[in-house]
Every structure is written in C-alpha cells, then in structure tokens.
Amino acid sequence: MEPIGKSHGALVDLLDRVLDKGLVIQADLIISVAGVPLIGVNLRAALAGIETMREYGMMREWDESIRAEGGMRPVPPGSPRLDEAAKAVGLAERA
Amino acid sequence: MAEMAATQESAASEEGRYLYCIAEAGERVSLGPVGIEGREVHTIPYEDICAVVHDGPPEPYESDDHEVIKAWVLAHQRAVEAAWARLGTVLPLGFGTVIKGESGGGSERNLAHWLTQEHGRLKHRLDKVRGKAEYGVQVFWDLGVVAHGLAQTSPEIRKMEEDIRTKSKGVAYMYRQRLENLVKGAVETRADECFKDFFRRISQHADEVKVEKTKKPEHPLQMIMNLSCLVHGNRYEELGVELDKIAQMEGFSVRFTGPWPPYSFASDA
C-alpha cells in the first residue's frame, strides 16, 4: 500500500495537522490569535463535507471492486437479526 | 520628511514575524515569495538552527471567508514544505503564529532570544525527526462484516440466534436483547484486541507513534484506530506492507496518508 498525498484526497488529513498540531510557542511572544481555532473548526467542517463525499465515493468503488473479485464476502442476507444487533451496537468511540 | 514618515510607517506595519517552522540551518537565506499571500520567506538564524518566517503586520490572520482561510492554510503548508525540501529537518508550527515586537526589542530580536533560550530543546527535537516524515494511519472496519464473523465463531451467539428463530415472539424479544449485548461485548473485545495487535505491528515500522482521536466518518465504515507515525526514510514501504496485511482482513480497510512534515512530532510532549 502506498501512502496518498494531499492531491489525491488526503487534504483533510493534512489540514488536521496544519490547524491542530505543530510546535507550540510560549504565549507572551505571540500575537493572540483567539479567532483562529474557531476558524479552523469551521474551515475543516466546510472542507470535510466535500472531502468526505469524495472519499465515500472512492471507498464505495473500492469496496465494490474488492467484493466483485471475491476478496471480501458480503454479509449473507440470512441473518437480519444479527444485522439489527450490529446496528444497535453503534459507534465504538475510542478516545 | 514625508518620505521618512512613510518609511517608518511601512517598517512598523511589517514589524510582525509570521512563523512557519524551525529548521536545522545556520545561515540567513531567502526561500523566495512562497509565503502566505506571496510574501517573501526567510530565515532568522541562531547558531545551527533558524526560524523560518515572513515579515508582515503584527496582527493575527482572521477572515470569515473560507476560501481566503483555505488559501492561507495551504500557503502555510507550502512554505513549510519548501523549507523542508531546502533546509532539511524542520519542526513545523501550526497555522497562525505571529511573533510580536515589544517596547524593548523588535520581533526579530524576541525570536532570536527565544531561539537562544530554547536551543537545547529544539535541537533535541530536531535530532528526533531528522530524516523522517509523518504518516497518517487510520484503520476502519465494517461493523456488519466483523459482527457476522464473530457470531459465526461464537457457539453462544449461534445458539441464541437459533433460539430466537424457534421461540415465541415474547421470549424471542428478550433473547434478542441478550443477543445484542453478547454481540456488543464481542465487538468491543475484538476492537481492543485489534487495537493492541495493530498498534504493536505498526510500531515496529515507526520511530514514534501517537494515538489520535478517532473520527466519525459519514459512511458505513467505523474508524477503530487513528495514528500519526514518524517514519524514517523508505521505511514507509515496509509500513505499507504491514498495512496491506491489515487491509486484507475481512471487513477491514486502511487509510494511509503522507508524507507530511512532522506536525505531530514537533513538540516533546
């Protein structure tokens, strides 16, 4: 597997870093940028919308191609109760 | 007289130093007009390290226009990348740090003073990231596929499914609740096992690994793991091979991004 860069759909991954990470400088040296974190969140939300759509599209294609090749079996339709149970589990958030 | 006043005013309006990164280079060089809004980016050296900056107004960058901010943030990244390519090892800053001048000294002097004070710590961190790049690794699973796989290998779950099929409606309802709990428990245990196993395997191909918060993607796949990995030179290739093995597991997929400047590894903590 080759890593993907910002021109191939990883712009959000990069923005996460440019907006949230990096070396921190002590506060008395810097001009207060109180508005920036908020701007960061808004910007990311705006960009993430576009990006996620594209990513979803890409992943669907990938998913379908993998399944078509028989590399990954779809869930058999025979166990609807289990599917319901799986849905009820919801997202397992990991902090 | 008017000319002199204009010069002073222009000097004051360029008194801020917008900071892109710290780099391992001891000379004063210009990287050209690669900064935010095409500003000229240059270094402020102290001994064998330097701050990479542009001269600008001593004000934060603020705007309500997403397109404007996006252009700034991408320009920030491009300048960091230019410094990374030209000067080698860098400790990037996030978007938006402007150094101010105090009454006692200008912003450049403040910055030089800070570099002097922090030299040992910065140098230590530069040593840690030299020759390395940051990569993002996110592991997703398809909950339906994973839960189904778990159910097939669990006699307890299989029996309960069978019971639900054969019992009366009322009893089946109760059993279904218990089945949900069983599957939920099995899924959580599996997520823990996977996290530990993948973390151990991925760590073998990285010099440092940071665990990031998982995000909720807007598609059926769940993110079970979000890592930033600091990887030396071509070792990203062996990391890619390891990630292929994870992605080949039924119901799993992996998002592998980079190389990025070491944003997540610029500070010690």
mmCIF file of C-alpha atoms in Angstrom:
data_model
loop_
_atom_site.group_PDB
_atom_site.id
_atom_site.type_symbol
_atom_site.label_atom_id
_atom_site.label_comp_id
_atom_site.label_asym_id
_atom_site.label_seq_id
_atom_site.Cartn_x
_atom_site.Cartn_y
_atom_site.Cartn_z
ATOM 1 C CA MET A 1 0.000 0.000 0.000
ATOM 2 C CA GLU A 2 1.321 3.439 -0.983
ATOM 3 C CA PRO A 3 0.516 6.499 1.121
ATOM 4 C CA ILE A 4 -1.777 9.090 -0.505
ATOM 5 C CA GLY A 5 -0.930 12.797 -0.546
ATOM 6 C CA LYS A 6 -2.986 15.981 -0.488
ATOM 7 C CA SER A 7 -3.612 15.997 -4.225
ATOM 8 C CA HIS A 8 -5.155 12.527 -4.011
ATOM 9 C CA GLY A 9 -7.880 13.060 -1.453
ATOM 10 C CA ALA A 10 -5.885 13.459 1.764
ATOM 11 C CA LEU A 11 -6.330 17.228 2.087
ATOM 12 C CA VAL A 12 -8.352 16.824 5.302
ATOM 13 C CA ASP A 13 -5.621 14.680 6.846
ATOM 14 C CA LEU A 14 -3.150 17.445 6.111
ATOM 15 C CA LEU A 15 -5.424 20.247 7.374
ATOM 16 C CA ASP A 16 -5.968 18.367 10.637
ATOM 17 C CA ARG A 17 -2.269 18.689 11.181
ATOM 18 C CA VAL A 18 -1.732 22.253 9.959
ATOM 19 C CA LEU A 19 -4.655 23.527 12.075
ATOM 20 C CA ASP A 20 -4.270 21.469 15.266
ATOM 21 C CA LYS A 21 -0.674 20.398 15.573
ATOM 22 C CA GLY A 22 2.817 21.750 15.391
ATOM 23 C CA LEU A 23 5.374 23.268 17.688
ATOM 24 C CA VAL A 24 3.824 25.492 20.353
ATOM 25 C CA ILE A 25 5.473 28.812 21.193
ATOM 26 C CA GLN A 26 5.094 30.401 24.606
ATOM 27 C CA ALA A 27 2.162 32.798 24.667
ATOM 28 C CA ASP A 28 3.903 36.034 25.697
ATOM 29 C CA LEU A 29 5.861 36.077 22.437
ATOM 30 C CA ILE A 30 2.943 35.660 20.107
ATOM 31 C CA ILE A 31 0.184 37.909 18.948
ATOM 32 C CA SER A 32 -3.016 36.431 20.302
ATOM 33 C CA VAL A 33 -4.948 34.614 17.623
ATOM 34 C CA ALA A 34 -8.065 33.835 19.584
ATOM 35 C CA GLY A 35 -10.203 33.600 16.471
ATOM 36 C CA VAL A 36 -8.069 31.015 14.741
ATOM 37 C CA PRO A 37 -9.096 27.766 16.410
ATOM 38 C CA LEU A 38 -12.741 28.567 15.678
ATOM 39 C CA ILE A 39 -11.909 29.438 12.094
ATOM 40 C CA GLY A 40 -10.070 26.128 11.936
ATOM 41 C CA VAL A 41 -13.131 24.183 13.005
ATOM 42 C CA ASN A 42 -15.425 25.981 10.544
ATOM 43 C CA LEU A 43 -12.982 25.619 7.716
ATOM 44 C CA ARG A 44 -12.490 21.952 8.400
ATOM 45 C CA ALA A 45 -16.214 21.347 8.541
ATOM 46 C CA ALA A 46 -16.659 23.094 5.190
ATOM 47 C CA LEU A 47 -13.833 21.161 3.578
ATOM 48 C CA ALA A 48 -14.652 17.861 5.266
ATOM 49 C CA GLY A 49 -18.111 17.915 3.668
ATOM 50 C CA ILE A 50 -16.670 17.937 0.170
ATOM 51 C CA GLU A 51 -13.826 15.622 1.027
ATOM 52 C CA THR A 52 -15.950 13.010 2.783
ATOM 53 C CA MET A 53 -18.325 12.807 -0.150
ATOM 54 C CA ARG A 54 -15.453 12.134 -2.464
ATOM 55 C CA GLU A 55 -13.875 9.686 -0.059
ATOM 56 C CA TYR A 56 -17.158 7.862 0.354
ATOM 57 C CA GLY A 57 -17.454 7.616 -3.416
ATOM 58 C CA MET A 58 -13.920 6.290 -3.670
ATOM 59 C CA MET A 59 -14.417 3.783 -0.890
ATOM 60 C CA ARG A 60 -17.642 2.515 -2.409
ATOM 61 C CA GLU A 61 -15.897 1.853 -5.675
ATOM 62 C CA TRP A 62 -13.057 0.167 -3.875
ATOM 63 C CA ASP A 63 -15.439 -1.852 -1.769
ATOM 64 C CA GLU A 64 -17.446 -2.995 -4.768
ATOM 65 C CA SER A 65 -14.369 -3.922 -6.764
ATOM 66 C CA ILE A 66 -12.989 -5.954 -3.846
ATOM 67 C CA ARG A 67 -16.282 -7.729 -3.410
ATOM 68 C CA ALA A 68 -16.562 -8.374 -7.147
ATOM 69 C CA GLU A 69 -13.153 -10.030 -7.060
ATOM 70 C CA GLY A 70 -14.443 -12.260 -4.285
ATOM 71 C CA GLY A 71 -11.774 -10.950 -1.944
ATOM 72 C CA MET A 72 -14.365 -9.979 0.611
ATOM 73 C CA ARG A 73 -17.692 -11.663 1.106
ATOM 74 C CA PRO A 74 -20.738 -9.508 1.685
ATOM 75 C CA VAL A 75 -22.773 -10.269 4.799
ATOM 76 C CA PRO A 76 -25.173 -13.070 3.863
ATOM 77 C CA PRO A 77 -28.767 -11.903 3.922
ATOM 78 C CA GLY A 78 -29.697 -14.850 6.151
ATOM 79 C CA SER A 79 -29.076 -13.126 9.479
ATOM 80 C CA PRO A 80 -31.221 -9.986 9.690
ATOM 81 C CA ARG A 81 -31.362 -10.140 13.495
ATOM 82 C CA LEU A 82 -27.643 -10.053 13.712
ATOM 83 C CA ASP A 83 -27.550 -7.022 11.412
ATOM 84 C CA GLU A 84 -30.005 -5.287 13.733
ATOM 85 C CA ALA A 85 -27.858 -6.185 16.709
ATOM 86 C CA ALA A 86 -24.799 -4.860 14.946
ATOM 87 C CA LYS A 87 -26.595 -1.582 14.249
ATOM 88 C CA ALA A 88 -27.664 -1.306 17.875
ATOM 89 C CA VAL A 89 -24.037 -1.521 18.920
ATOM 90 C CA GLY A 90 -23.433 1.862 17.306
ATOM 91 C CA LEU A 91 -20.092 3.555 17.009
ATOM 92 C CA ALA A 92 -17.463 2.291 19.428
ATOM 93 C CA GLU A 93 -15.691 5.554 20.147
ATOM 94 C CA ARG A 94 -12.112 5.248 21.210
ATOM 95 C CA ALA A 95 -10.652 8.341 22.840
ATOM 96 C CA MET B 1 10.209 64.495 5.772
ATOM 97 C CA ALA B 2 7.056 62.928 4.396
ATOM 98 C CA GLU B 3 9.186 60.232 2.822
ATOM 99 C CA MET B 4 10.802 59.421 6.142
ATOM 100 C CA ALA B 5 7.434 59.181 7.886
ATOM 101 C CA ALA B 6 6.206 56.820 5.192
ATOM 102 C CA THR B 7 9.270 54.605 5.609
ATOM 103 C CA GLN B 8 8.775 54.439 9.370
ATOM 104 C CA GLU B 9 5.141 53.589 8.950
ATOM 105 C CA SER B 10 5.903 50.825 6.498
ATOM 106 C CA ALA B 11 8.577 49.428 8.830
ATOM 107 C CA ALA B 12 6.075 49.386 11.703
ATOM 108 C CA SER B 13 3.455 47.622 9.581
ATOM 109 C CA GLU B 14 5.988 44.888 8.788
ATOM 110 C CA GLU B 15 7.048 44.503 12.419
ATOM 111 C CA GLY B 16 5.406 41.087 12.955
ATOM 112 C CA ARG B 17 7.152 37.820 12.143
ATOM 113 C CA TYR B 18 4.836 35.063 10.950
ATOM 114 C CA LEU B 19 6.443 31.765 11.913
ATOM 115 C CA TYR B 20 6.308 28.695 9.637
ATOM 116 C CA CYS B 21 8.813 26.338 11.225
ATOM 117 C CA ILE B 22 12.135 25.878 12.976
ATOM 118 C CA ALA B 23 14.803 24.421 10.692
ATOM 119 C CA GLU B 24 18.232 22.966 11.028
ATOM 120 C CA ALA B 25 20.210 25.594 9.148
ATOM 121 C CA GLY B 26 22.521 28.268 10.495
ATOM 122 C CA GLU B 27 22.545 30.757 7.652
ATOM 123 C CA ARG B 28 20.324 33.660 6.675
ATOM 124 C CA VAL B 29 18.666 32.647 3.422
ATOM 125 C CA SER B 30 15.609 33.608 1.417
ATOM 126 C CA LEU B 31 13.224 30.919 0.178
ATOM 127 C CA GLY B 32 11.579 33.371 -2.215
ATOM 128 C CA PRO B 33 7.940 34.546 -2.386
ATOM 129 C CA VAL B 34 6.489 31.205 -1.213
ATOM 130 C CA GLY B 35 4.679 32.507 1.867
ATOM 131 C CA ILE B 36 1.101 33.465 2.661
ATOM 132 C CA GLU B 37 -0.185 35.897 0.000
ATOM 133 C CA GLY B 38 3.149 35.571 -1.800
ATOM 134 C CA ARG B 39 5.243 37.062 0.982
ATOM 135 C CA GLU B 40 8.968 36.514 0.932
ATOM 136 C CA VAL B 41 10.007 33.760 3.343
ATOM 137 C CA HIS B 42 13.412 33.913 5.006
ATOM 138 C CA THR B 43 15.358 32.507 7.912
ATOM 139 C CA ILE B 44 16.399 34.094 11.212
ATOM 140 C CA PRO B 45 19.399 32.027 12.356
ATOM 141 C CA TYR B 46 20.852 31.338 15.771
ATOM 142 C CA GLU B 47 23.956 29.109 15.750
ATOM 143 C CA ASP B 48 22.998 25.986 13.797
ATOM 144 C CA ILE B 49 19.221 26.429 13.806
ATOM 145 C CA CYS B 50 16.847 29.045 12.437
ATOM 146 C CA ALA B 51 13.274 30.283 12.459
ATOM 147 C CA VAL B 52 11.572 30.363 9.043
ATOM 148 C CA VAL B 53 9.364 33.463 8.825
ATOM 149 C CA HIS B 54 7.853 36.184 6.716
ATOM 150 C CA ASP B 55 7.767 39.862 7.705
ATOM 151 C CA GLY B 56 4.252 41.191 7.991
ATOM 152 C CA PRO B 57 1.822 43.223 10.048
ATOM 153 C CA PRO B 58 1.784 42.356 13.771
ATOM 154 C CA GLU B 59 -1.791 41.088 13.568
ATOM 155 C CA PRO B 60 -3.394 37.660 13.546
ATOM 156 C CA TYR B 61 -4.806 36.283 10.308
ATOM 157 C CA GLU B 62 -8.565 36.443 10.551
ATOM 158 C CA SER B 63 -11.306 36.132 7.983
ATOM 159 C CA ASP B 64 -14.885 34.931 7.647
ATOM 160 C CA ASP B 65 -14.241 33.785 4.108
ATOM 161 C CA HIS B 66 -13.435 30.059 3.970
ATOM 162 C CA GLU B 67 -11.731 30.399 0.627
ATOM 163 C CA VAL B 68 -9.397 33.062 1.984
ATOM 164 C CA ILE B 69 -8.514 30.979 5.053
ATOM 165 C CA LYS B 70 -8.061 27.862 2.965
ATOM 166 C CA ALA B 71 -5.616 29.724 0.734
ATOM 167 C CA TRP B 72 -3.682 30.930 3.822
ATOM 168 C CA VAL B 73 -3.522 27.467 5.393
ATOM 169 C CA LEU B 74 -2.380 25.839 2.158
ATOM 170 C CA ALA B 75 0.207 28.585 1.650
ATOM 171 C CA HIS B 76 1.465 27.925 5.190
ATOM 172 C CA GLN B 77 1.872 24.258 4.326
ATOM 173 C CA ARG B 78 3.607 25.047 1.016
ATOM 174 C CA ALA B 79 6.124 27.292 2.771
ATOM 175 C CA VAL B 80 6.815 24.590 5.390
ATOM 176 C CA GLU B 81 7.322 22.103 2.568
ATOM 177 C CA ALA B 82 9.645 24.497 0.736
ATOM 178 C CA ALA B 83 11.722 24.873 3.916
ATOM 179 C CA TRP B 84 11.639 21.105 4.447
ATOM 180 C CA ALA B 85 12.937 20.493 0.910
ATOM 181 C CA ARG B 86 15.552 23.240 1.002
ATOM 182 C CA LEU B 87 16.806 23.172 4.600
ATOM 183 C CA GLY B 88 16.288 19.539 5.531
ATOM 184 C CA THR B 89 14.982 18.878 9.029
ATOM 185 C CA VAL B 90 12.086 21.070 10.236
ATOM 186 C CA LEU B 91 9.813 21.436 13.263
ATOM 187 C CA PRO B 92 6.614 22.841 11.732
ATOM 188 C CA LEU B 93 4.243 25.181 13.533
ATOM 189 C CA GLY B 94 0.519 25.082 13.031
ATOM 190 C CA PHE B 95 -1.168 27.875 11.088
ATOM 191 C CA GLY B 96 -1.372 31.320 12.687
ATOM 192 C CA THR B 97 1.588 32.107 14.942
ATOM 193 C CA VAL B 98 2.780 35.714 14.676
ATOM 194 C CA ILE B 99 5.652 36.943 16.854
ATOM 195 C CA LYS B 100 5.265 40.480 18.152
ATOM 196 C CA GLY B 101 7.815 43.177 18.898
ATOM 197 C CA GLU B 102 7.965 44.513 22.447
ATOM 198 C CA SER B 103 8.888 48.009 23.508
ATOM 199 C CA GLY B 104 12.367 46.774 24.441
ATOM 200 C CA GLY B 105 13.120 44.914 21.209
ATOM 201 C CA GLY B 106 11.741 44.077 17.807
ATOM 202 C CA SER B 107 10.024 40.818 16.915
ATOM 203 C CA GLU B 108 13.199 39.539 15.293
ATOM 204 C CA ARG B 109 15.158 40.129 18.493
ATOM 205 C CA ASN B 110 12.429 38.413 20.523
ATOM 206 C CA LEU B 111 12.602 35.468 18.201
ATOM 207 C CA ALA B 112 16.409 35.298 18.328
ATOM 208 C CA HIS B 113 16.214 35.467 22.127
ATOM 209 C CA TRP B 114 13.678 32.654 22.160
ATOM 210 C CA LEU B 115 15.872 30.540 19.848
ATOM 211 C CA THR B 116 18.798 31.114 22.223
ATOM 212 C CA GLN B 117 16.770 30.036 25.246
ATOM 213 C CA GLU B 118 15.174 27.044 23.573
ATOM 214 C CA HIS B 119 18.190 25.935 21.548
ATOM 215 C CA GLY B 120 18.849 22.727 23.506
ATOM 216 C CA ARG B 121 15.240 21.601 23.476
ATOM 217 C CA LEU B 122 14.718 22.441 19.792
ATOM 218 C CA LYS B 123 17.962 20.747 18.834
ATOM 219 C CA HIS B 124 16.935 17.624 20.717
ATOM 220 C CA ARG B 125 13.613 17.562 18.883
ATOM 221 C CA LEU B 126 15.286 18.186 15.509
ATOM 222 C CA ASP B 127 17.529 15.164 16.230
ATOM 223 C CA LYS B 128 14.402 13.069 16.764
ATOM 224 C CA VAL B 129 12.769 13.944 13.427
ATOM 225 C CA ARG B 130 15.873 14.108 11.207
ATOM 226 C CA GLY B 131 15.484 12.016 8.035
ATOM 227 C CA LYS B 132 11.900 11.147 8.964
ATOM 228 C CA ALA B 133 8.413 12.076 7.816
ATOM 229 C CA GLU B 134 4.977 11.837 9.361
ATOM 230 C CA TYR B 135 2.326 9.445 8.022
ATOM 231 C CA GLY B 136 -1.307 9.107 8.999
ATOM 232 C CA VAL B 137 -2.717 5.617 9.532
ATOM 233 C CA GLN B 138 -6.440 5.146 10.032
ATOM 234 C CA VAL B 139 -7.967 1.686 10.376
ATOM 235 C CA PHE B 140 -11.666 1.166 9.617
ATOM 236 C CA TRP B 141 -13.912 -1.818 9.911
ATOM 237 C CA ASP B 142 -17.283 -2.705 8.533
ATOM 238 C CA LEU B 143 -19.223 -3.470 11.698
ATOM 239 C CA GLY B 144 -21.718 -5.722 9.931
ATOM 240 C CA VAL B 145 -18.993 -7.926 8.466
ATOM 241 C CA VAL B 146 -16.991 -8.066 11.692
ATOM 242 C CA ALA B 147 -20.035 -8.808 13.871
ATOM 243 C CA HIS B 148 -21.114 -11.538 11.483
ATOM 244 C CA GLY B 149 -17.653 -13.091 11.562
ATOM 245 C CA LEU B 150 -17.642 -13.012 15.365
ATOM 246 C CA ALA B 151 -21.087 -14.581 15.525
ATOM 247 C CA GLN B 152 -20.025 -17.443 13.286
ATOM 248 C CA THR B 153 -17.145 -18.338 15.569
ATOM 249 C CA SER B 154 -19.113 -17.948 18.801
ATOM 250 C CA PRO B 155 -21.186 -21.038 19.731
ATOM 251 C CA GLU B 156 -23.023 -18.947 22.320
ATOM 252 C CA ILE B 157 -24.205 -16.390 19.753
ATOM 253 C CA ARG B 158 -25.093 -19.076 17.222
ATOM 254 C CA LYS B 159 -27.191 -20.907 19.778
ATOM 255 C CA MET B 160 -29.016 -17.748 20.752
ATOM 256 C CA GLU B 161 -29.788 -16.952 17.112
ATOM 257 C CA GLU B 162 -31.171 -20.431 16.742
ATOM 258 C CA ASP B 163 -33.259 -19.958 19.906
ATOM 259 C CA ILE B 164 -34.696 -16.693 18.596
ATOM 260 C CA ARG B 165 -35.819 -18.452 15.430
ATOM 261 C CA THR B 166 -37.655 -21.174 17.345
ATOM 262 C CA LYS B 167 -39.050 -19.373 20.417
ATOM 263 C CA SER B 168 -42.333 -17.482 20.764
ATOM 264 C CA LYS B 169 -42.397 -13.752 19.992
ATOM 265 C CA GLY B 170 -42.193 -12.606 23.613
ATOM 266 C CA VAL B 171 -39.291 -14.852 24.501
ATOM 267 C CA ALA B 172 -37.565 -14.061 21.213
ATOM 268 C CA TYR B 173 -37.716 -10.347 22.080
ATOM 269 C CA MET B 174 -35.923 -10.962 25.382
ATOM 270 C CA TYR B 175 -33.365 -13.154 23.713
ATOM 271 C CA ARG B 176 -32.773 -10.510 21.104
ATOM 272 C CA GLN B 177 -31.830 -8.020 23.822
ATOM 273 C CA ARG B 178 -29.366 -10.531 25.211
ATOM 274 C CA LEU B 179 -28.047 -11.261 21.751
ATOM 275 C CA GLU B 180 -27.426 -7.560 21.220
ATOM 276 C CA ASN B 181 -25.442 -7.395 24.447
ATOM 277 C CA LEU B 182 -23.488 -10.513 23.547
ATOM 278 C CA VAL B 183 -22.575 -9.138 20.126
ATOM 279 C CA LYS B 184 -21.767 -5.747 21.601
ATOM 280 C CA GLY B 185 -19.421 -7.321 24.136
ATOM 281 C CA ALA B 186 -17.767 -9.485 21.497
ATOM 282 C CA VAL B 187 -17.323 -6.480 19.186
ATOM 283 C CA GLU B 188 -15.745 -4.384 21.954
ATOM 284 C CA THR B 189 -13.369 -7.186 22.917
ATOM 285 C CA ARG B 190 -12.429 -7.603 19.276
ATOM 286 C CA ALA B 191 -11.844 -3.846 18.863
ATOM 287 C CA ASP B 192 -9.483 -3.930 21.865
ATOM 288 C CA GLU B 193 -7.600 -6.943 20.548
ATOM 289 C CA CYS B 194 -7.278 -5.377 17.103
ATOM 290 C CA PHE B 195 -6.080 -2.081 18.529
ATOM 291 C CA LYS B 196 -3.340 -3.744 20.576
ATOM 292 C CA ASP B 197 -2.293 -6.081 17.785
ATOM 293 C CA PHE B 198 -2.236 -3.390 15.058
ATOM 294 C CA PHE B 199 -0.513 -0.887 17.321
ATOM 295 C CA ARG B 200 2.261 -3.366 18.093
ATOM 296 C CA ARG B 201 2.707 -4.294 14.419
ATOM 297 C CA ILE B 202 2.642 -0.702 13.157
ATOM 298 C CA SER B 203 5.045 0.451 15.892
ATOM 299 C CA GLN B 204 7.665 -1.995 14.602
ATOM 300 C CA HIS B 205 7.942 0.094 11.418
ATOM 301 C CA ALA B 206 7.864 3.555 13.002
ATOM 302 C CA ASP B 207 10.219 5.513 15.249
ATOM 303 C CA GLU B 208 7.380 7.180 17.148
ATOM 304 C CA VAL B 209 3.626 6.644 17.141
ATOM 305 C CA LYS B 210 0.954 8.993 18.504
ATOM 306 C CA VAL B 211 -2.600 7.833 19.139
ATOM 307 C CA GLU B 212 -5.101 10.391 17.827
ATOM 308 C CA LYS B 213 -8.821 10.619 18.495
ATOM 309 C CA THR B 214 -10.905 8.566 16.117
ATOM 310 C CA LYS B 215 -13.356 10.458 13.927
ATOM 311 C CA LYS B 216 -16.843 9.601 12.844
ATOM 312 C CA PRO B 217 -16.761 9.087 9.115
ATOM 313 C CA GLU B 218 -20.017 9.667 7.257
ATOM 314 C CA HIS B 219 -20.022 6.254 5.683
ATOM 315 C CA PRO B 220 -20.786 2.744 6.935
ATOM 316 C CA LEU B 221 -17.220 2.077 7.984
ATOM 317 C CA GLN B 222 -16.150 2.821 11.565
ATOM 318 C CA MET B 223 -12.740 4.205 12.394
ATOM 319 C CA ILE B 224 -11.262 1.999 15.118
ATOM 320 C CA MET B 225 -7.786 3.485 15.122
ATOM 321 C CA ASN B 226 -6.192 6.817 14.193
ATOM 322 C CA LEU B 227 -2.413 7.100 14.420
ATOM 323 C CA SER B 228 0.315 9.547 13.469
ATOM 324 C CA CYS B 229 3.557 7.721 12.722
ATOM 325 C CA LEU B 230 7.055 9.151 12.472
ATOM 326 C CA VAL B 231 8.868 7.025 9.905
ATOM 327 C CA HIS B 232 12.465 7.075 8.757
ATOM 328 C CA GLY B 233 13.297 7.381 5.033
ATOM 329 C CA ASN B 234 11.994 4.485 2.970
ATOM 330 C CA ARG B 235 10.632 2.541 5.901
ATOM 331 C CA TYR B 236 7.154 3.755 4.886
ATOM 332 C CA GLU B 237 7.347 0.959 2.306
ATOM 333 C CA GLU B 238 7.539 -1.773 4.948
ATOM 334 C CA LEU B 239 4.823 0.026 6.913
ATOM 335 C CA GLY B 240 2.723 -0.132 3.719
ATOM 336 C CA VAL B 241 3.295 -3.890 3.510
ATOM 337 C CA GLU B 242 2.148 -4.307 7.126
ATOM 338 C CA LEU B 243 -0.939 -2.172 6.427
ATOM 339 C CA ASP B 244 -1.741 -4.325 3.393
ATOM 340 C CA LYS B 245 -1.937 -7.322 5.731
ATOM 341 C CA ILE B 246 -4.447 -5.477 7.926
ATOM 342 C CA ALA B 247 -6.473 -4.270 4.929
ATOM 343 C CA GLN B 248 -6.690 -7.849 3.643
ATOM 344 C CA MET B 249 -8.542 -8.978 6.766
ATOM 345 C CA GLU B 250 -12.229 -9.423 6.098
ATOM 346 C CA GLY B 251 -14.195 -6.242 6.807
ATOM 347 C CA PHE B 252 -11.119 -4.068 7.395
ATOM 348 C CA SER B 253 -9.702 -1.180 5.410
ATOM 349 C CA VAL B 254 -6.819 1.208 5.959
ATOM 350 C CA ARG B 255 -6.219 4.834 5.021
ATOM 351 C CA PHE B 256 -2.513 5.602 4.685
ATOM 352 C CA THR B 257 -1.585 9.273 4.113
ATOM 353 C CA GLY B 258 1.580 11.325 3.819
ATOM 354 C CA PRO B 259 4.402 12.026 3.762
ATOM 355 C CA TRP B 260 3.714 15.113 5.905
ATOM 356 C CA PRO B 261 6.183 17.384 7.691
ATOM 357 C CA PRO B 262 6.334 16.152 11.323
ATOM 358 C CA TYR B 263 3.496 18.351 12.678
ATOM 359 C CA SER B 264 2.589 15.770 15.341
ATOM 360 C CA PHE B 265 6.172 15.323 16.487
ATOM 361 C CA ALA B 266 7.346 18.945 16.711
ATOM 362 C CA SER B 267 6.847 19.174 20.491
ATOM 363 C CA ASP B 268 8.296 16.886 23.125
ATOM 364 C CA ALA B 269 5.077 16.170 24.998
#
